[in-house]
């Protein structure tokens, strides 16, 4: 139980209205952080998700088709990660490949 000094003016508390959607987003982020910490404790390196780009975004950004990306993956020129049937590329790998193809042109 808190005891207040009568010589000081103290606020007993305050309330802030927060949208429910915000609370849901914070809870989701908290769960993701917990999962990342769990991986870290197990010694598993996990790169931030922001570093990865889904293939459809990479196609748009580079102006290349699906066949081109498949050929790059098959040749080993473009590392990738597959999650749930979707292909993702690291931004840094896409930048390297883009720089290499630009210097050859």
mmCIF file of N, CA, C and O in Angstrom:
data_model
loop_
_atom_site.group_PDB
_atom_site.id
_atom_site.type_symbol
_atom_site.label_atom_id
_atom_site.label_comp_id
_atom_site.label_asym_id
_atom_site.label_seq_id
_atom_site.Cartn_x
_atom_site.Cartn_y
_atom_site.Cartn_z
ATOM 1 N N UNK A 1 0.835 -1.168 0.000
ATOM 2 C CA UNK A 1 0.000 0.000 0.000
ATOM 3 C C UNK A 1 0.887 1.242 0.000
ATOM 4 O O UNK A 1 1.855 1.316 0.747
ATOM 5 N N UNK A 2 0.549 2.222 -0.848
ATOM 6 C CA UNK A 2 1.327 3.448 -0.933
ATOM 7 C C UNK A 2 0.917 4.409 0.168
ATOM 8 O O UNK A 2 -0.257 4.533 0.494
ATOM 9 N N UNK A 3 1.922 5.070 0.726
ATOM 10 C CA UNK A 3 1.664 6.117 1.706
ATOM 11 C C UNK A 3 2.093 7.426 1.098
ATOM 12 O O UNK A 3 3.181 7.536 0.534
ATOM 13 N N UNK A 4 1.236 8.400 1.186
ATOM 14 C CA UNK A 4 1.528 9.694 0.590
ATOM 15 C C UNK A 4 1.851 10.708 1.667
ATOM 16 O O UNK A 4 1.213 10.759 2.713
ATOM 17 N N UNK A 5 2.845 11.487 1.390
ATOM 18 C CA UNK A 5 3.197 12.588 2.275
ATOM 19 C C UNK A 5 2.207 13.715 2.004
ATOM 20 O O UNK A 5 2.070 14.177 0.890
ATOM 21 N N UNK A 6 1.550 14.185 3.019
ATOM 22 C CA UNK A 6 0.525 15.222 2.834
ATOM 23 C C UNK A 6 1.133 16.559 2.430
ATOM 24 O O UNK A 6 0.434 17.435 1.964
ATOM 25 N N UNK A 7 2.440 16.721 2.596
ATOM 26 C CA UNK A 7 3.091 17.974 2.199
ATOM 27 C C UNK A 7 3.384 18.017 0.698
ATOM 28 O O UNK A 7 3.679 19.067 0.162
ATOM 29 N N UNK A 8 3.331 16.859 0.030
ATOM 30 C CA UNK A 8 3.609 16.821 -1.409
ATOM 31 C C UNK A 8 2.316 16.572 -2.158
ATOM 32 O O UNK A 8 1.432 15.875 -1.688
ATOM 33 N N UNK A 9 2.242 17.146 -3.331
ATOM 34 C CA UNK A 9 1.067 16.837 -4.150
ATOM 35 C C UNK A 9 1.465 15.727 -5.113
ATOM 36 O O UNK A 9 2.463 15.829 -5.813
ATOM 37 N N UNK A 10 0.751 14.646 -5.078
ATOM 38 C CA UNK A 10 1.030 13.514 -5.945
ATOM 39 C C UNK A 10 -0.234 13.123 -6.687
ATOM 40 O O UNK A 10 -1.324 13.293 -6.193
ATOM 41 N N UNK A 11 -0.035 12.604 -7.865
ATOM 42 C CA UNK A 11 -1.165 12.138 -8.660
ATOM 43 C C UNK A 11 -1.421 10.690 -8.299
ATOM 44 O O UNK A 11 -0.502 9.885 -8.229
ATOM 45 N N UNK A 12 -2.675 10.384 -8.088
ATOM 46 C CA UNK A 12 -3.008 9.019 -7.699
ATOM 47 C C UNK A 12 -2.972 8.072 -8.891
ATOM 48 O O UNK A 12 -2.881 6.874 -8.731
ATOM 49 N N UNK A 13 -3.008 8.584 -10.087
ATOM 50 C CA UNK A 13 -2.961 7.728 -11.282
ATOM 51 C C UNK A 13 -3.597 8.457 -12.448
ATOM 52 O O UNK A 13 -4.283 9.452 -12.283
ATOM 53 N N UNK A 14 -3.361 7.937 -13.622
ATOM 54 C CA UNK A 14 -3.964 8.526 -14.803
ATOM 55 C C UNK A 14 -4.331 7.414 -15.777
ATOM 56 O O UNK A 14 -3.806 6.308 -15.700
ATOM 57 N N UNK A 15 -5.232 7.725 -16.657
ATOM 58 C CA UNK A 15 -5.692 6.765 -17.643
ATOM 59 C C UNK A 15 -5.424 7.300 -19.039
ATOM 60 O O UNK A 15 -5.524 8.502 -19.279
ATOM 61 N N UNK A 16 -5.089 6.393 -19.927
ATOM 62 C CA UNK A 16 -4.855 6.749 -21.319
ATOM 63 C C UNK A 16 -5.719 5.821 -22.163
ATOM 64 O O UNK A 16 -5.697 4.603 -21.980
ATOM 65 N N UNK A 17 -6.474 6.404 -23.071
ATOM 66 C CA UNK A 17 -7.276 5.591 -23.980
ATOM 67 C C UNK A 17 -6.413 5.179 -25.163
ATOM 68 O O UNK A 17 -5.778 6.005 -25.804
ATOM 69 N N UNK A 18 -6.379 3.872 -25.412
ATOM 70 C CA UNK A 18 -5.568 3.326 -26.497
ATOM 71 C C UNK A 18 -6.480 2.462 -27.363
ATOM 72 O O UNK A 18 -7.228 1.639 -26.849
ATOM 73 N N UNK A 19 -6.403 2.649 -28.690
ATOM 74 C CA UNK A 19 -7.242 1.815 -29.565
ATOM 75 C C UNK A 19 -6.908 0.329 -29.407
ATOM 76 O O UNK A 19 -5.750 -0.043 -29.207
ATOM 77 N N UNK A 20 -7.920 -0.487 -29.510
ATOM 78 C CA UNK A 20 -7.765 -1.939 -29.366
ATOM 79 C C UNK A 20 -6.779 -2.490 -30.400
ATOM 80 O O UNK A 20 -5.997 -3.392 -30.097
ATOM 81 N N UNK A 21 -6.803 -1.948 -31.618
ATOM 82 C CA UNK A 21 -5.901 -2.405 -32.676
ATOM 83 C C UNK A 21 -4.442 -2.207 -32.274
ATOM 84 O O UNK A 21 -3.575 -3.021 -32.582
ATOM 85 N N UNK A 22 -4.155 -1.115 -31.597
ATOM 86 C CA UNK A 22 -2.795 -0.841 -31.141
ATOM 87 C C UNK A 22 -2.348 -1.895 -30.133
ATOM 88 O O UNK A 22 -1.234 -2.408 -30.209
ATOM 89 N N UNK A 23 -3.228 -2.221 -29.213
ATOM 90 C CA UNK A 23 -2.916 -3.233 -28.202
ATOM 91 C C UNK A 23 -2.657 -4.576 -28.870
ATOM 92 O O UNK A 23 -1.710 -5.286 -28.518
ATOM 93 N N UNK A 24 -3.456 -4.927 -29.875
ATOM 94 C CA UNK A 24 -3.253 -6.188 -30.599
ATOM 95 C C UNK A 24 -1.891 -6.199 -31.289
ATOM 96 O O UNK A 24 -1.187 -7.211 -31.268
ATOM 97 N N UNK A 25 -1.509 -5.084 -31.911
ATOM 98 C CA UNK A 25 -0.217 -5.003 -32.590
ATOM 99 C C UNK A 25 0.932 -5.161 -31.594
ATOM 100 O O UNK A 25 1.916 -5.846 -31.862
ATOM 101 N N UNK A 26 0.811 -4.526 -30.438
ATOM 102 C CA UNK A 26 1.850 -4.632 -29.410
ATOM 103 C C UNK A 26 1.952 -6.069 -28.915
ATOM 104 O O UNK A 26 3.057 -6.598 -28.744
ATOM 105 N N UNK A 27 0.825 -6.730 -28.732
ATOM 106 C CA UNK A 27 0.832 -8.118 -28.277
ATOM 107 C C UNK A 27 1.493 -9.030 -29.316
ATOM 108 O O UNK A 27 2.254 -9.932 -28.971
ATOM 109 N N UNK A 28 1.220 -8.795 -30.609
ATOM 110 C CA UNK A 28 1.846 -9.589 -31.666
ATOM 111 C C UNK A 28 3.355 -9.360 -31.690
ATOM 112 O O UNK A 28 4.132 -10.301 -31.839
ATOM 113 N N UNK A 29 3.770 -8.100 -31.571
ATOM 114 C CA UNK A 29 5.192 -7.797 -31.552
ATOM 115 C C UNK A 29 5.853 -8.438 -30.341
ATOM 116 O O UNK A 29 6.965 -8.965 -30.435
ATOM 117 N N UNK A 30 5.186 -8.421 -29.216
ATOM 118 C CA UNK A 30 5.723 -9.030 -27.995
ATOM 119 C C UNK A 30 5.931 -10.528 -28.203
ATOM 120 O O UNK A 30 6.962 -11.080 -27.810
ATOM 121 N N UNK A 31 4.973 -11.178 -28.855
ATOM 122 C CA UNK A 31 5.105 -12.615 -29.123
ATOM 123 C C UNK A 31 6.282 -12.884 -30.057
ATOM 124 O O UNK A 31 7.024 -13.850 -29.871
ATOM 125 N N UNK A 32 6.479 -12.016 -31.051
ATOM 126 C CA UNK A 32 7.601 -12.184 -31.975
ATOM 127 C C UNK A 32 8.932 -11.992 -31.259
ATOM 128 O O UNK A 32 9.884 -12.735 -31.494
ATOM 129 N N UNK A 33 9.002 -11.020 -30.388
ATOM 130 C CA UNK A 33 10.225 -10.779 -29.625
ATOM 131 C C UNK A 33 10.521 -11.985 -28.734
ATOM 132 O O UNK A 33 11.665 -12.436 -28.647
ATOM 133 N N UNK A 34 9.493 -12.520 -28.096
ATOM 134 C CA UNK A 34 9.680 -13.713 -27.262
ATOM 135 C C UNK A 34 10.230 -14.875 -28.085
ATOM 136 O O UNK A 34 11.131 -15.587 -27.644
ATOM 137 N N UNK A 35 9.722 -15.051 -29.298
ATOM 138 C CA UNK A 35 10.179 -16.133 -30.167
ATOM 139 C C UNK A 35 11.633 -15.906 -30.574
ATOM 140 O O UNK A 35 12.443 -16.832 -30.559
ATOM 141 N N UNK A 36 11.985 -14.667 -30.919
ATOM 142 C CA UNK A 36 13.366 -14.359 -31.284
ATOM 143 C C UNK A 36 14.313 -14.607 -30.114
ATOM 144 O O UNK A 36 15.407 -15.145 -30.286
ATOM 145 N N UNK A 37 13.896 -14.224 -28.908
ATOM 146 C CA UNK A 37 14.720 -14.465 -27.725
ATOM 147 C C UNK A 37 14.885 -15.960 -27.458
ATOM 148 O O UNK A 37 15.960 -16.419 -27.073
ATOM 149 N N UNK A 38 13.825 -16.704 -27.708
ATOM 150 C CA UNK A 38 13.894 -18.159 -27.538
ATOM 151 C C UNK A 38 14.911 -18.755 -28.513
ATOM 152 O O UNK A 38 15.730 -19.590 -28.133
ATOM 153 N N UNK A 39 14.867 -18.307 -29.766
ATOM 154 C CA UNK A 39 15.849 -18.779 -30.752
ATOM 155 C C UNK A 39 17.260 -18.392 -30.340
ATOM 156 O O UNK A 39 18.192 -19.178 -30.453
ATOM 157 N N UNK A 40 17.419 -17.170 -29.862
ATOM 158 C CA UNK A 40 18.737 -16.688 -29.455
ATOM 159 C C UNK A 40 19.293 -17.547 -28.325
ATOM 160 O O UNK A 40 20.473 -17.896 -28.315
ATOM 161 N N UNK A 41 18.456 -17.888 -27.356
ATOM 162 C CA UNK A 41 18.893 -18.718 -26.244
ATOM 163 C C UNK A 41 19.323 -20.108 -26.708
ATOM 164 O O UNK A 41 20.207 -20.720 -26.132
ATOM 165 N N UNK A 42 18.707 -20.585 -27.796
ATOM 166 C CA UNK A 42 19.058 -21.895 -28.347
ATOM 167 C C UNK A 42 20.270 -21.815 -29.272
ATOM 168 O O UNK A 42 20.726 -22.825 -29.780
ATOM 169 N N UNK A 43 20.769 -20.590 -29.496
ATOM 170 C CA UNK A 43 21.934 -20.419 -30.347
ATOM 171 C C UNK A 43 21.621 -20.379 -31.828
ATOM 172 O O UNK A 43 22.501 -20.520 -32.669
ATOM 173 N N UNK A 44 20.353 -20.180 -32.176
ATOM 174 C CA UNK A 44 19.942 -20.104 -33.576
ATOM 175 C C UNK A 44 19.991 -18.654 -34.015
ATOM 176 O O UNK A 44 19.411 -17.781 -33.373
ATOM 177 N N UNK A 45 20.734 -18.390 -35.113
ATOM 178 C CA UNK A 45 20.813 -17.022 -35.636
ATOM 179 C C UNK A 45 19.566 -16.738 -36.466
ATOM 180 O O UNK A 45 19.244 -17.491 -37.380
ATOM 181 N N UNK A 46 18.879 -15.674 -36.134
ATOM 182 C CA UNK A 46 17.694 -15.275 -36.877
ATOM 183 C C UNK A 46 17.906 -13.856 -37.365
ATOM 184 O O UNK A 46 18.121 -12.945 -36.574
ATOM 185 N N UNK A 47 17.859 -13.686 -38.673
ATOM 186 C CA UNK A 47 17.991 -12.350 -39.243
ATOM 187 C C UNK A 47 16.659 -11.626 -39.118
ATOM 188 O O UNK A 47 15.601 -12.248 -39.170
ATOM 189 N N UNK A 48 16.714 -10.326 -38.978
ATOM 190 C CA UNK A 48 15.460 -9.581 -38.910
ATOM 191 C C UNK A 48 14.631 -9.788 -40.172
ATOM 192 O O UNK A 48 15.166 -9.825 -41.277
ATOM 193 N N UNK A 49 13.344 -9.908 -40.014
ATOM 194 C CA UNK A 49 12.445 -10.159 -41.130
ATOM 195 C C UNK A 49 12.513 -9.031 -42.155
ATOM 196 O O UNK A 49 12.382 -9.258 -43.346
ATOM 197 N N UNK A 50 12.782 -7.824 -41.707
ATOM 198 C CA UNK A 50 12.830 -6.688 -42.614
ATOM 199 C C UNK A 50 13.897 -6.849 -43.692
ATOM 200 O O UNK A 50 13.826 -6.234 -44.724
ATOM 201 N N UNK A 51 14.904 -7.687 -43.442
ATOM 202 C CA UNK A 51 15.965 -7.903 -44.415
ATOM 203 C C UNK A 51 15.488 -8.735 -45.593
ATOM 204 O O UNK A 51 16.115 -8.748 -46.629
ATOM 205 N N UNK A 52 14.391 -9.439 -45.463
ATOM 206 C CA UNK A 52 13.912 -10.336 -46.494
ATOM 207 C C UNK A 52 12.795 -9.702 -47.318
ATOM 208 O O UNK A 52 11.960 -8.966 -46.805
ATOM 209 N N UNK A 53 12.800 -10.042 -48.610
ATOM 210 C CA UNK A 53 11.814 -9.510 -49.540
ATOM 211 C C UNK A 53 11.115 -10.694 -50.201
ATOM 212 O O UNK A 53 11.779 -11.610 -50.694
ATOM 213 N N UNK A 54 9.780 -10.682 -50.241
ATOM 214 C CA UNK A 54 9.091 -11.751 -50.960
ATOM 215 C C UNK A 54 9.381 -11.651 -52.460
ATOM 216 O O UNK A 54 9.638 -10.564 -52.981
ATOM 217 N N UNK A 55 9.343 -12.785 -53.147
ATOM 218 C CA UNK A 55 9.710 -12.783 -54.565
ATOM 219 C C UNK A 55 8.862 -11.823 -55.392
ATOM 220 O O UNK A 55 9.393 -11.156 -56.282
ATOM 221 N N UNK A 56 7.582 -11.714 -55.108
ATOM 222 C CA UNK A 56 6.750 -10.825 -55.935
ATOM 223 C C UNK A 56 7.223 -9.367 -55.841
ATOM 224 O O UNK A 56 7.175 -8.638 -56.820
ATOM 225 N N UNK A 57 7.721 -8.969 -54.668
ATOM 226 C CA UNK A 57 8.257 -7.607 -54.536
ATOM 227 C C UNK A 57 9.590 -7.476 -55.265
ATOM 228 O O UNK A 57 9.869 -6.452 -55.880
ATOM 229 N N UNK A 58 10.414 -8.522 -55.201
ATOM 230 C CA UNK A 58 11.704 -8.505 -55.896
ATOM 231 C C UNK A 58 11.490 -8.436 -57.403
ATOM 232 O O UNK A 58 12.213 -7.721 -58.111
ATOM 233 N N UNK A 59 10.485 -9.145 -57.901
ATOM 234 C CA UNK A 59 10.169 -9.090 -59.341
ATOM 235 C C UNK A 59 9.843 -7.667 -59.769
ATOM 236 O O UNK A 59 10.323 -7.188 -60.793
ATOM 237 N N UNK A 60 8.986 -7.024 -58.986
ATOM 238 C CA UNK A 60 8.595 -5.652 -59.311
ATOM 239 C C UNK A 60 9.788 -4.706 -59.235
ATOM 240 O O UNK A 60 9.975 -3.870 -60.102
ATOM 241 N N UNK A 61 10.586 -4.847 -58.193
ATOM 242 C CA UNK A 61 11.712 -3.939 -57.980
ATOM 243 C C UNK A 61 12.763 -4.070 -59.080
ATOM 244 O O UNK A 61 13.312 -3.060 -59.539
ATOM 245 N N UNK A 62 13.046 -5.311 -59.505
ATOM 246 C CA UNK A 62 14.094 -5.534 -60.504
ATOM 247 C C UNK A 62 13.555 -5.604 -61.930
ATOM 248 O O UNK A 62 14.333 -5.603 -62.882
ATOM 249 N N UNK A 63 12.239 -5.696 -62.059
ATOM 250 C CA UNK A 63 11.657 -5.784 -63.392
ATOM 251 C C UNK A 63 11.966 -7.096 -64.088
ATOM 252 O O UNK A 63 12.092 -7.148 -65.310
ATOM 253 N N UNK A 64 12.099 -8.147 -63.319
ATOM 254 C CA UNK A 64 12.416 -9.482 -63.849
ATOM 255 C C UNK A 64 11.237 -10.412 -63.598
ATOM 256 O O UNK A 64 10.456 -10.212 -62.674
ATOM 257 N N UNK A 65 11.143 -11.470 -64.400
ATOM 258 C CA UNK A 65 10.059 -12.439 -64.261
ATOM 259 C C UNK A 65 10.433 -13.606 -63.372
ATOM 260 O O UNK A 65 11.577 -13.770 -62.942
ATOM 261 N N UNK A 66 9.447 -14.444 -63.125
ATOM 262 C CA UNK A 66 9.635 -15.612 -62.271
ATOM 263 C C UNK A 66 10.671 -16.587 -62.795
ATOM 264 O O UNK A 66 11.424 -17.190 -62.024
ATOM 265 N N UNK A 67 10.728 -16.744 -64.121
ATOM 266 C CA UNK A 67 11.700 -17.663 -64.719
ATOM 267 C C UNK A 67 13.126 -17.194 -64.445
ATOM 268 O O UNK A 67 14.006 -17.997 -64.117
ATOM 269 N N UNK A 68 13.345 -15.895 -64.550
ATOM 270 C CA UNK A 68 14.675 -15.348 -64.293
ATOM 271 C C UNK A 68 15.095 -15.644 -62.859
ATOM 272 O O UNK A 68 16.213 -16.082 -62.618
ATOM 273 N N UNK A 69 14.183 -15.436 -61.907
ATOM 274 C CA UNK A 69 14.507 -15.708 -60.500
ATOM 275 C C UNK A 69 14.758 -17.200 -60.285
ATOM 276 O O UNK A 69 15.670 -17.583 -59.565
ATOM 277 N N UNK A 70 13.956 -18.045 -60.921
ATOM 278 C CA UNK A 70 14.144 -19.487 -60.788
ATOM 279 C C UNK A 70 15.523 -19.885 -61.302
ATOM 280 O O UNK A 70 16.221 -20.680 -60.675
ATOM 281 N N UNK A 71 15.930 -19.323 -62.449
ATOM 282 C CA UNK A 71 17.249 -19.627 -63.015
ATOM 283 C C UNK A 71 18.372 -19.178 -62.080
ATOM 284 O O UNK A 71 19.375 -19.884 -61.925
ATOM 285 N N UNK A 72 18.202 -18.013 -61.461
ATOM 286 C CA UNK A 72 19.216 -17.515 -60.532
ATOM 287 C C UNK A 72 19.320 -18.408 -59.299
ATOM 288 O O UNK A 72 20.417 -18.672 -58.804
ATOM 289 N N UNK A 73 18.173 -18.874 -58.808
ATOM 290 C CA UNK A 73 18.185 -19.795 -57.655
ATOM 291 C C UNK A 73 18.844 -21.114 -58.043
ATOM 292 O O UNK A 73 19.683 -21.642 -57.307
ATOM 293 N N UNK A 74 18.451 -21.648 -59.207
ATOM 294 C CA UNK A 74 18.956 -22.943 -59.660
ATOM 295 C C UNK A 74 20.471 -22.910 -59.858
ATOM 296 O O UNK A 74 21.170 -23.868 -59.508
ATOM 297 N N UNK A 75 20.986 -21.802 -60.387
ATOM 298 C CA UNK A 75 22.425 -21.695 -60.636
ATOM 299 C C UNK A 75 23.216 -21.421 -59.364
ATOM 300 O O UNK A 75 24.441 -21.502 -59.360
ATOM 301 N N UNK A 76 22.524 -21.054 -58.290
ATOM 302 C CA UNK A 76 23.197 -20.729 -57.036
ATOM 303 C C UNK A 76 23.635 -19.283 -56.945
ATOM 304 O O UNK A 76 24.264 -18.876 -55.971
ATOM 305 N N UNK A 77 23.282 -18.488 -57.951
ATOM 306 C CA UNK A 77 23.667 -17.075 -57.958
ATOM 307 C C UNK A 77 22.857 -16.249 -56.967
ATOM 308 O O UNK A 77 23.308 -15.192 -56.522
ATOM 309 N N UNK A 78 21.670 -16.742 -56.621
ATOM 310 C CA UNK A 78 20.797 -15.987 -55.720
ATOM 311 C C UNK A 78 20.314 -16.882 -54.586
ATOM 312 O O UNK A 78 19.424 -17.716 -54.768
ATOM 313 N N UNK A 79 20.899 -16.721 -53.390
ATOM 314 C CA UNK A 79 20.423 -17.500 -52.237
ATOM 315 C C UNK A 79 18.980 -17.117 -51.907
ATOM 316 O O UNK A 79 18.558 -15.978 -52.136
ATOM 317 N N UNK A 80 18.246 -18.067 -51.364
ATOM 318 C CA UNK A 80 16.849 -17.803 -51.037
ATOM 319 C C UNK A 80 16.426 -18.612 -49.820
ATOM 320 O O UNK A 80 17.104 -19.535 -49.395
ATOM 321 N N UNK A 81 15.277 -18.232 -49.297
ATOM 322 C CA UNK A 81 14.663 -18.945 -48.188
ATOM 323 C C UNK A 81 13.232 -19.218 -48.585
ATOM 324 O O UNK A 81 12.558 -18.342 -49.136
ATOM 325 N N UNK A 82 12.772 -20.412 -48.317
ATOM 326 C CA UNK A 82 11.401 -20.773 -48.657
ATOM 327 C C UNK A 82 10.636 -21.041 -47.372
ATOM 328 O O UNK A 82 11.058 -21.846 -46.543
ATOM 329 N N UNK A 83 9.525 -20.339 -47.209
ATOM 330 C CA UNK A 83 8.692 -20.492 -46.014
ATOM 331 C C UNK A 83 7.250 -20.644 -46.471
ATOM 332 O O UNK A 83 6.703 -19.757 -47.134
ATOM 333 N N UNK A 84 6.661 -21.779 -46.131
ATOM 334 C CA UNK A 84 5.263 -21.998 -46.475
ATOM 335 C C UNK A 84 4.985 -21.896 -47.968
ATOM 336 O O UNK A 84 3.950 -21.385 -48.375
ATOM 337 N N UNK A 85 5.915 -22.348 -48.793
ATOM 338 C CA UNK A 85 5.710 -22.313 -50.231
ATOM 339 C C UNK A 85 6.048 -20.980 -50.884
ATOM 340 O O UNK A 85 5.997 -20.852 -52.094
ATOM 341 N N UNK A 86 6.391 -19.990 -50.101
ATOM 342 C CA UNK A 86 6.754 -18.679 -50.643
ATOM 343 C C UNK A 86 8.265 -18.509 -50.575
ATOM 344 O O UNK A 86 8.898 -18.934 -49.627
ATOM 345 N N UNK A 87 8.809 -17.854 -51.607
ATOM 346 C CA UNK A 87 10.246 -17.648 -51.707
ATOM 347 C C UNK A 87 10.592 -16.227 -51.273
ATOM 348 O O UNK A 87 9.924 -15.272 -51.672
ATOM 349 N N UNK A 88 11.638 -16.114 -50.460
ATOM 350 C CA UNK A 88 12.108 -14.823 -49.967
ATOM 351 C C UNK A 88 13.597 -14.679 -50.264
ATOM 352 O O UNK A 88 14.337 -15.657 -50.245
ATOM 353 N N UNK A 89 14.010 -13.430 -50.533
ATOM 354 C CA UNK A 89 15.411 -13.128 -50.792
ATOM 355 C C UNK A 89 15.888 -12.052 -49.824
ATOM 356 O O UNK A 89 15.110 -11.170 -49.439
ATOM 357 N N UNK A 90 17.158 -12.115 -49.457
ATOM 358 C CA UNK A 90 17.737 -11.052 -48.636
ATOM 359 C C UNK A 90 17.953 -9.824 -49.517
ATOM 360 O O UNK A 90 18.401 -9.936 -50.655
ATOM 361 N N UNK A 91 17.664 -8.666 -48.965
ATOM 362 C CA UNK A 91 17.863 -7.415 -49.708
ATOM 363 C C UNK A 91 19.309 -7.282 -50.173
ATOM 364 O O UNK A 91 19.563 -6.866 -51.290
ATOM 365 N N UNK A 92 20.241 -7.659 -49.316
ATOM 366 C CA UNK A 92 21.660 -7.522 -49.656
ATOM 367 C C UNK A 92 22.024 -8.422 -50.838
ATOM 368 O O UNK A 92 22.811 -8.023 -51.703
ATOM 369 N N UNK A 93 21.451 -9.637 -50.919
ATOM 370 C CA UNK A 93 21.727 -10.537 -52.042
ATOM 371 C C UNK A 93 21.147 -9.981 -53.340
ATOM 372 O O UNK A 93 21.776 -10.073 -54.399
ATOM 373 N N UNK A 94 19.959 -9.401 -53.259
ATOM 374 C CA UNK A 94 19.353 -8.789 -54.447
ATOM 375 C C UNK A 94 20.185 -7.606 -54.924
ATOM 376 O O UNK A 94 20.401 -7.436 -56.121
ATOM 377 N N UNK A 95 20.681 -6.813 -53.988
ATOM 378 C CA UNK A 95 21.494 -5.647 -54.344
ATOM 379 C C UNK A 95 22.786 -6.087 -55.024
ATOM 380 O O UNK A 95 23.191 -5.504 -56.037
ATOM 381 N N UNK A 96 23.432 -7.135 -54.500
ATOM 382 C CA UNK A 96 24.663 -7.645 -55.105
ATOM 383 C C UNK A 96 24.408 -8.127 -56.528
ATOM 384 O O UNK A 96 25.164 -7.810 -57.447
ATOM 385 N N UNK A 97 23.338 -8.907 -56.687
ATOM 386 C CA UNK A 97 23.014 -9.439 -57.998
ATOM 387 C C UNK A 97 22.684 -8.313 -58.968
ATOM 388 O O UNK A 97 23.100 -8.325 -60.120
ATOM 389 N N UNK A 98 21.959 -7.314 -58.482
ATOM 390 C CA UNK A 98 21.599 -6.173 -59.320
ATOM 391 C C UNK A 98 22.851 -5.410 -59.731
ATOM 392 O O UNK A 98 23.011 -5.032 -60.896
ATOM 393 N N UNK A 99 23.768 -5.198 -58.782
ATOM 394 C CA UNK A 99 25.015 -4.491 -59.090
ATOM 395 C C UNK A 99 25.845 -5.259 -60.107
ATOM 396 O O UNK A 99 26.425 -4.680 -61.017
ATOM 397 N N UNK A 100 25.918 -6.597 -59.944
ATOM 398 C CA UNK A 100 26.672 -7.427 -60.883
ATOM 399 C C UNK A 100 26.083 -7.374 -62.283
ATOM 400 O O UNK A 100 26.811 -7.242 -63.267
ATOM 401 N N UNK A 101 24.754 -7.455 -62.378
ATOM 402 C CA UNK A 101 24.130 -7.445 -63.699
ATOM 403 C C UNK A 101 24.208 -6.058 -64.331
ATOM 404 O O UNK A 101 24.304 -5.918 -65.539
ATOM 405 N N UNK A 102 24.221 -5.002 -63.510
ATOM 406 C CA UNK A 102 24.332 -3.649 -64.030
ATOM 407 C C UNK A 102 25.735 -3.377 -64.570
ATOM 408 O O UNK A 102 25.901 -2.704 -65.573
ATOM 409 N N UNK A 103 26.754 -3.922 -63.915
ATOM 410 C CA UNK A 103 28.134 -3.668 -64.351
ATOM 411 C C UNK A 103 28.465 -4.456 -65.619
ATOM 412 O O UNK A 103 29.352 -4.084 -66.364
ATOM 413 N N UNK A 104 27.729 -5.557 -65.889
ATOM 414 C CA UNK A 104 27.949 -6.344 -67.097
ATOM 415 C C UNK A 104 27.303 -5.713 -68.322
ATOM 416 O O UNK A 104 27.694 -5.988 -69.437
ATOM 417 N N UNK A 105 26.304 -4.865 -68.093
ATOM 418 C CA UNK A 105 25.562 -4.252 -69.206
ATOM 419 C C UNK A 105 26.350 -3.195 -69.905
ATOM 420 O O UNK A 105 27.193 -2.559 -69.469
#
